[in-house]
Short mmCIF file of C-alpha atoms in Angstrom, two decimals:
data_model
loop_
_atom_site.label_atom_id
_atom_site.label_comp_id
_atom_site.label_asym_id
_atom_site.label_seq_id
_atom_site.Cartn_x
_atom_site.Cartn_y
_atom_site.Cartn_z
CA MET V 22 35.64 -18.07 15.58
CA LYS V 23 39.94 -19.61 16.64
CA ASP V 24 41.06 -18.05 13.37
CA VAL V 25 39.90 -15.23 14.49
CA ALA V 26 40.56 -14.36 18.01
CA ALA V 27 44.67 -16.13 17.19
CA ARG V 28 44.73 -13.51 14.48
CA ALA V 29 43.31 -10.17 16.76
CA GLY V 30 45.20 -11.63 19.63
CA VAL V 31 41.62 -12.22 21.52
CA GLY V 32 39.20 -14.82 23.06
CA LEU V 33 36.61 -16.36 22.01
CA LYS V 34 34.11 -14.48 23.83
CA THR V 35 35.55 -11.21 22.64
CA VAL V 36 35.07 -12.19 18.75
CA SER V 37 31.32 -13.27 19.58
CA ARG V 38 31.16 -10.25 21.28
CA VAL V 39 31.43 -8.05 18.07
CA VAL V 40 29.54 -10.52 16.02
CA ASN V 41 27.02 -10.36 18.03
CA GLY V 42 27.23 -6.73 18.53
CA GLU V 43 27.52 -6.75 22.46
CA PRO V 44 28.67 -4.50 24.61
CA GLY V 45 31.27 -4.54 27.10
CA VAL V 46 34.84 -4.58 24.08
CA THR V 47 36.58 -1.82 23.42
CA PRO V 48 36.87 0.24 19.94
CA ASP V 49 40.23 -0.45 19.68
CA THR V 50 40.17 -4.25 19.74
CA GLU V 51 36.45 -4.08 17.94
CA ARG V 52 38.70 -3.50 14.96
CA ARG V 53 40.92 -5.63 15.27
CA VAL V 54 38.53 -8.41 15.79
CA GLN V 55 36.88 -6.95 12.17
CA ASP V 56 40.30 -6.38 10.44
CA ALA V 57 40.99 -10.54 11.13
CA ILE V 58 37.38 -10.84 10.06
CA THR V 59 38.06 -9.29 6.84
CA ALA V 60 41.18 -10.49 6.61
CA LEU V 61 40.37 -14.21 6.43
CA GLY V 62 37.94 -13.54 4.63
CA PHE V 63 35.43 -14.56 6.91
CA ARG V 64 31.13 -14.09 6.68
CA ARG V 65 28.30 -14.60 9.48
CA ASN V 66 26.71 -18.12 9.04
CA ASP V 67 23.45 -16.34 8.89
CA SER V 68 22.21 -20.33 8.16
CA ALA V 69 23.53 -21.19 11.37
CA ARG V 70 22.07 -17.73 13.25
CA ILE V 71 18.48 -19.58 12.08
CA LEU V 72 19.07 -22.72 13.76
CA ARG V 73 19.88 -20.79 17.10
CA LYS V 74 18.10 -18.02 17.18
CA GLY V 75 14.68 -19.31 15.64
CA ARG V 76 14.65 -16.73 13.56
CA THR V 77 15.61 -15.65 10.02
CA ALA V 78 15.62 -11.43 10.30
CA SER V 79 13.85 -11.39 7.34
CA ILE V 80 9.92 -10.39 6.24
CA GLY V 81 7.48 -10.58 3.23
CA LEU V 82 5.35 -7.93 1.32
CA VAL V 83 2.09 -8.92 -0.76
CA LEU V 84 2.40 -6.59 -3.49
CA GLU V 85 -0.65 -5.83 -5.62
CA ASP V 86 1.37 -4.85 -8.33
CA LEU V 87 4.96 -3.89 -7.96
CA ALA V 88 5.09 -1.65 -11.20
CA ASP V 89 2.32 0.32 -9.76
CA PRO V 90 3.79 3.67 -8.88
CA PHE V 91 1.11 3.47 -5.88
CA TYR V 92 2.96 1.44 -3.78
CA ALA V 93 6.74 2.30 -4.58
CA PRO V 94 6.75 4.47 -2.41
CA LEU V 95 5.01 2.31 0.12
CA ASN V 96 7.47 -0.99 -0.18
CA ARG V 97 10.11 1.50 0.30
CA ALA V 98 9.09 2.34 3.25
CA VAL V 99 8.52 -0.93 4.67
CA GLU V 100 12.03 -1.78 3.79
CA GLU V 101 14.13 1.30 5.47
CA VAL V 102 11.62 -0.13 8.38
CA ALA V 103 13.28 -4.15 7.52
CA ARG V 104 16.54 -2.61 7.25
CA ALA V 105 16.24 -0.37 10.45
CA HIS V 106 15.53 -3.71 12.66
CA GLY V 107 18.14 -5.92 10.94
CA ALA V 108 15.37 -6.98 8.45
CA LEU V 109 15.57 -8.37 4.96
CA LEU V 110 12.82 -7.79 2.71
CA ILE V 111 11.09 -10.08 0.42
CA ASN V 112 8.01 -8.94 -1.42
CA GLY V 113 6.02 -10.42 -5.28
CA SER V 114 3.04 -8.91 -6.29
CA SER V 115 -0.77 -11.02 -7.23
CA ALA V 116 -1.27 -8.94 -9.91
CA GLU V 117 -4.61 -9.15 -8.08
CA ASP V 118 -5.49 -12.80 -7.79
CA ALA V 119 -6.09 -14.42 -4.92
CA GLU V 120 -4.66 -18.09 -5.49
CA ARG V 121 -1.22 -15.96 -6.37
CA GLU V 122 -1.63 -14.20 -2.98
CA ARG V 123 -2.11 -17.54 -1.10
CA GLU V 124 1.42 -19.40 -3.69
CA LEU V 125 2.99 -16.47 -2.39
CA ALA V 126 2.66 -15.20 0.87
CA LEU V 127 2.63 -19.22 1.66
CA ALA V 128 5.58 -19.45 0.00
CA PHE V 129 7.26 -16.73 2.20
CA CYS V 130 6.12 -18.57 4.86
CA ALA V 131 7.58 -22.06 3.68
CA ARG V 132 11.13 -20.14 3.54
CA ARG V 133 10.33 -19.10 7.30
CA VAL V 134 10.71 -15.64 7.40
CA ASP V 135 9.77 -13.80 11.15
CA GLY V 136 6.98 -12.26 9.55
CA LEU V 137 4.36 -10.94 6.45
CA ILE V 138 2.66 -7.43 5.19
CA ILE V 139 -0.23 -8.00 2.63
CA ILE V 140 -1.59 -6.11 0.50
CA PRO V 141 -5.29 -8.84 0.03
CA ALA V 142 -6.65 -9.79 -3.24
CA GLY V 143 -9.13 -12.38 -1.48
CA ASP V 144 -11.57 -12.02 0.36
CA ASP V 145 -10.92 -15.17 2.77
CA HIS V 146 -7.40 -15.36 5.16
CA ARG V 147 -8.25 -18.03 7.20
CA TYR V 148 -5.63 -20.08 5.23
CA LEU V 149 -3.11 -17.82 7.55
CA GLU V 150 -4.58 -18.54 10.39
CA PRO V 151 -1.58 -21.71 10.99
CA GLU V 152 1.17 -19.54 10.81
CA ILE V 153 0.03 -16.80 12.74
CA ALA V 154 -0.48 -19.53 15.05
CA ALA V 155 3.06 -20.56 14.54
CA GLY V 156 4.48 -17.74 15.28
CA ILE V 157 4.75 -15.72 12.44
CA ALA V 158 3.11 -11.87 12.49
CA THR V 159 0.93 -10.80 10.15
CA VAL V 160 -0.07 -7.62 9.32
CA PHE V 161 -2.70 -6.08 6.51
CA VAL V 162 -2.56 -2.39 4.47
CA ASP V 163 -4.88 -1.46 2.00
CA ARG V 164 -7.76 -3.50 2.94
CA PRO V 165 -8.39 -5.14 5.98
CA ALA V 166 -8.18 -8.63 5.98
CA GLY V 167 -10.91 -11.16 4.67
CA ARG V 168 -12.58 -13.56 7.59
CA MET V 169 -9.86 -13.20 9.93
CA ASP V 170 -8.84 -10.15 12.71
CA ALA V 171 -6.04 -9.10 12.13
CA ASP V 172 -3.60 -6.08 12.24
CA VAL V 173 -4.42 -4.21 9.47
CA VAL V 174 -2.98 -0.25 8.41
CA LEU V 175 -5.66 1.29 5.99
CA SER V 176 -6.41 4.71 4.40
CA ASP V 177 -9.37 6.92 4.91
CA SER V 178 -10.93 5.69 1.65
CA PHE V 179 -14.42 6.98 2.70
CA GLY V 180 -14.03 10.19 3.75
CA GLY V 181 -11.47 11.77 1.30
CA ALA V 182 -14.35 10.54 -1.50
CA ARG V 183 -16.72 11.81 0.44
CA ASP V 184 -14.67 15.20 0.48
CA GLY V 185 -13.96 14.86 -3.20
CA VAL V 186 -17.36 14.85 -4.06
CA ALA V 187 -18.11 17.44 -1.99
CA HIS V 188 -15.38 20.10 -3.49
CA LEU V 189 -17.46 19.08 -6.84
CA VAL V 190 -20.35 20.06 -5.26
CA ALA V 191 -19.45 23.15 -4.14
CA HIS V 192 -18.49 23.72 -7.52
CA GLY V 193 -21.92 24.01 -8.65
CA HIS V 194 -22.08 20.13 -9.62
CA ARG V 195 -24.93 18.37 -9.16
CA ARG V 196 -24.18 14.99 -12.36
CA ILE V 197 -21.33 13.63 -11.31
CA GLY V 198 -19.84 10.65 -12.99
CA PHE V 199 -18.26 7.69 -10.61
CA ILE V 200 -15.79 5.45 -11.84
CA GLY V 201 -13.58 2.96 -9.36
CA ASP V 202 -12.26 -0.05 -9.62
CA ARG V 203 -13.93 -4.46 -9.37
CA PRO V 204 -16.00 -4.04 -6.25
CA ARG V 205 -15.07 -6.55 -4.80
CA ILE V 206 -11.67 -4.67 -3.16
CA HIS V 207 -12.65 -3.01 -0.57
CA THR V 208 -11.00 0.63 -1.58
CA ALA V 209 -13.68 0.56 -4.64
CA THR V 210 -16.67 -0.07 -2.18
CA GLU V 211 -15.38 2.39 0.59
CA ARG V 212 -14.71 4.73 -2.19
CA LEU V 213 -18.21 3.97 -3.82
CA ARG V 214 -19.84 4.95 -0.27
CA GLY V 215 -18.23 7.87 -0.46
CA TYR V 216 -19.76 9.56 -3.38
CA ARG V 217 -23.36 8.23 -2.48
CA ALA V 218 -22.38 10.02 1.40
CA ALA V 219 -21.29 12.94 -0.22
CA MET V 220 -24.41 13.38 -3.01
CA ALA V 221 -27.32 11.92 0.16
CA ASP V 222 -25.22 14.69 2.29
CA ALA V 223 -26.07 17.54 -0.67
CA GLY V 224 -29.27 16.32 -1.66
CA LEU V 225 -28.82 15.15 -4.83
CA PRO V 226 -30.18 12.76 -6.59
CA VAL V 227 -27.84 9.25 -8.19
CA ASP V 228 -28.34 8.44 -11.54
CA GLU V 229 -26.95 5.07 -10.99
CA THR V 230 -25.64 5.13 -15.24
CA TRP V 231 -23.51 7.07 -13.42
CA VAL V 232 -21.88 4.70 -11.66
CA SER V 233 -19.27 2.28 -13.17
CA LEU V 234 -17.02 -0.44 -10.99
CA GLY V 235 -15.12 -3.28 -12.96
CA PRO V 236 -11.20 -3.67 -13.67
CA THR V 237 -9.24 -0.60 -14.70
CA THR V 238 -8.32 -1.49 -17.79
CA PRO V 239 -7.66 2.06 -20.25
CA GLY V 240 -10.44 0.26 -23.09
CA ARG V 241 -13.23 -0.48 -20.34
CA VAL V 242 -12.71 3.10 -17.67
CA ARG V 243 -12.41 4.74 -21.66
CA ALA V 244 -15.49 3.70 -22.90
CA GLU V 245 -17.54 4.16 -18.96
CA THR V 246 -16.12 7.88 -19.47
CA GLU V 247 -17.29 9.19 -23.01
CA ARG V 248 -20.69 6.93 -21.82
CA MET V 249 -20.92 9.33 -19.15
CA LEU V 250 -20.18 12.09 -21.40
CA ALA V 251 -22.26 11.76 -23.97
CA GLY V 252 -26.72 11.61 -24.22
CA PRO V 253 -28.67 14.46 -23.67
CA ARG V 254 -27.77 15.02 -20.20
CA PRO V 255 -24.04 14.27 -19.53
CA VAL V 256 -22.54 14.58 -16.49
CA THR V 257 -20.47 17.65 -15.36
CA ALA V 258 -18.00 15.93 -12.68
CA LEU V 259 -16.11 12.77 -12.95
CA PHE V 260 -15.06 11.26 -9.36
CA THR V 261 -11.99 8.88 -10.76
CA GLY V 262 -11.41 5.85 -7.85
CA ASN V 263 -7.87 5.55 -8.34
CA ASN V 264 -5.09 6.93 -10.29
CA ARG V 265 -4.81 4.11 -13.08
CA VAL V 266 -8.55 5.32 -13.99
CA THR V 267 -7.42 8.62 -13.39
CA ALA V 268 -4.34 8.37 -15.58
CA THR V 269 -7.30 6.72 -18.37
CA ALA V 270 -10.26 10.00 -17.64
CA VAL V 271 -7.28 12.93 -18.16
CA ARG V 272 -6.48 11.22 -21.24
CA VAL V 273 -10.66 11.16 -22.16
CA LEU V 274 -11.14 14.94 -20.81
CA ALA V 275 -7.89 16.09 -23.13
CA HIS V 276 -10.46 15.50 -26.13
CA SER V 277 -13.34 16.41 -24.65
CA PRO V 278 -15.36 19.76 -26.76
CA ARG V 279 -16.55 20.94 -23.42
CA PRO V 280 -14.66 21.46 -19.71
CA VAL V 281 -15.26 18.63 -17.66
CA ALA V 282 -13.98 18.70 -13.84
CA LEU V 283 -11.92 15.92 -12.63
CA VAL V 284 -10.76 15.21 -8.94
CA GLY V 285 -9.27 11.80 -8.61
CA PHE V 286 -8.76 9.59 -5.45
CA ASP V 287 -4.06 9.09 -5.42
CA ASP V 288 -2.16 11.19 -6.82
CA LEU V 289 -0.20 10.13 -9.58
CA GLU V 290 3.26 11.49 -11.28
CA LEU V 291 3.05 14.89 -13.19
CA ALA V 292 -1.04 15.92 -11.96
CA ASP V 293 0.02 19.09 -11.21
CA LEU V 294 1.89 20.32 -15.01
CA LEU V 295 -1.09 19.11 -16.82
CA SER V 296 -3.50 21.68 -18.22
CA PRO V 297 -5.38 21.82 -16.41
CA ALA V 298 -3.71 20.38 -13.49
CA VAL V 299 -5.26 17.81 -11.80
CA THR V 300 -6.76 18.00 -8.44
CA VAL V 301 -7.00 15.20 -5.70
CA VAL V 302 -7.25 13.16 -2.48
CA ALA V 303 -3.93 12.29 -1.47
CA GLN V 304 -2.83 9.33 0.55
CA ASP V 305 0.16 8.76 2.19
CA ALA V 306 2.00 5.41 0.82
CA ALA V 307 4.77 5.92 2.04
CA ARG V 308 3.11 6.56 5.63
CA LEU V 309 0.86 3.25 4.95
CA GLY V 310 4.00 0.96 5.11
CA ARG V 311 5.91 2.62 7.62
CA THR V 312 2.74 1.97 10.06
CA ALA V 313 2.40 -1.76 8.81
CA ALA V 314 5.91 -1.93 9.48
CA GLU V 315 6.48 -0.33 12.04
CA GLN V 316 3.27 -2.93 14.21
CA LEU V 317 4.68 -5.62 12.44
CA PHE V 318 7.97 -5.28 14.31
CA HIS V 319 6.02 -4.15 17.47
CA ARG V 320 4.46 -7.93 17.03
CA LEU V 321 7.72 -9.92 16.77
CA ASP V 322 8.94 -7.88 19.81
CA GLY V 323 6.55 -9.53 20.97
CA ALA V 324 3.35 -7.39 21.54
CA ALA V 325 0.21 -9.73 22.21
CA GLU V 326 -2.63 -7.21 22.48
CA ALA V 327 -6.10 -7.52 20.38
CA PRO V 328 -5.47 -6.85 16.77
CA ARG V 329 -5.67 -3.02 15.54
CA ARG V 330 -6.91 -0.88 12.58
CA VAL V 331 -5.26 1.95 12.23
CA VAL V 332 -7.33 4.39 9.90
CA LEU V 333 -5.09 7.25 8.10
CA PRO V 334 -5.95 10.35 6.73
CA THR V 335 -6.60 11.71 3.08
CA ARG V 336 -5.40 15.05 2.49
CA LEU V 337 -7.38 17.01 -0.63
CA ILE V 338 -5.14 18.77 -2.99
CA VAL V 339 -6.71 21.89 -5.22
CA ARG V 340 -4.69 22.24 -8.45
CA GLY V 341 -7.49 23.58 -11.22
CA SER V 342 -9.26 20.82 -12.45
CA GLY V 343 -11.66 20.52 -9.87
CA GLU V 344 -12.88 23.50 -9.76
CA LEU V 345 -14.12 24.23 -13.13
CA ARG V 346 -17.30 24.95 -13.50
CA PRO V 347 -20.34 23.19 -14.99
CA GLN V 348 -21.26 24.20 -18.36
CA GLU V 349 -24.52 23.03 -19.03
CA ASN V 350 -25.82 21.76 -22.59
#
């Protein structure tokens, strides 16, 4: 700072005001100080800044899978909010493994991030209680925390699924299959609950052979789709629980000898270009990320109210596949 002050012809306090973005410096003086910093090749020492302020200006984001297209806009939205607050985003994938989620979250804490945004893989998050008590703000997104109260931002999985299945019922379907993710996952059970509610609202029985929860691997989803389409009384429509399930179902239905209606939860790339185009229940991933990040910085700014639960609405996008009428055998 002494070297910068001497080169710019100003006092140490003026240099401090410029590098810390404080008021009281004329544009011309600020330019001279910045020119001196550039000429001398100096950069702010963030390690010293952390020691002085006790904040790292960084947050951690634990996702299910960075390669999943659903999480790209969510990740970007969190990054944009962090950037607007002068913070760096560090992220990693849990691969739906509870222990890996725990390792990632605690590794971020060990690196003294100011806050965490977590898409839970596990169902017990009490391991974070000491970190939260130590001042690390934490917000959960897409799924709630397990066995503890914490801020959470969700999509309306139950309401969205109920709307999607009701849409199939309104187009004449009575035998509707549901293929979803593993039953320990909150969104999967909420979407199954919405499916059952829509069937009950319509006075329709649910044959349990029409329901399948499990890993979203293509092999399992393909086998379950083919099973539901076979037999003397196959399903005439499918409701798929997420974009990975929908993508596999589309491939199977492309070879079906008869039209089968389809509504998927989550939009997917090129869904509008398929034939028929895929009707979906869309959730706003970017809004999920933005809302979670804004709540995190709200906490970092000192907000101390009780944990908040925010549920964002979904939207039914009608494109064609969900409007096919049933064809009985």
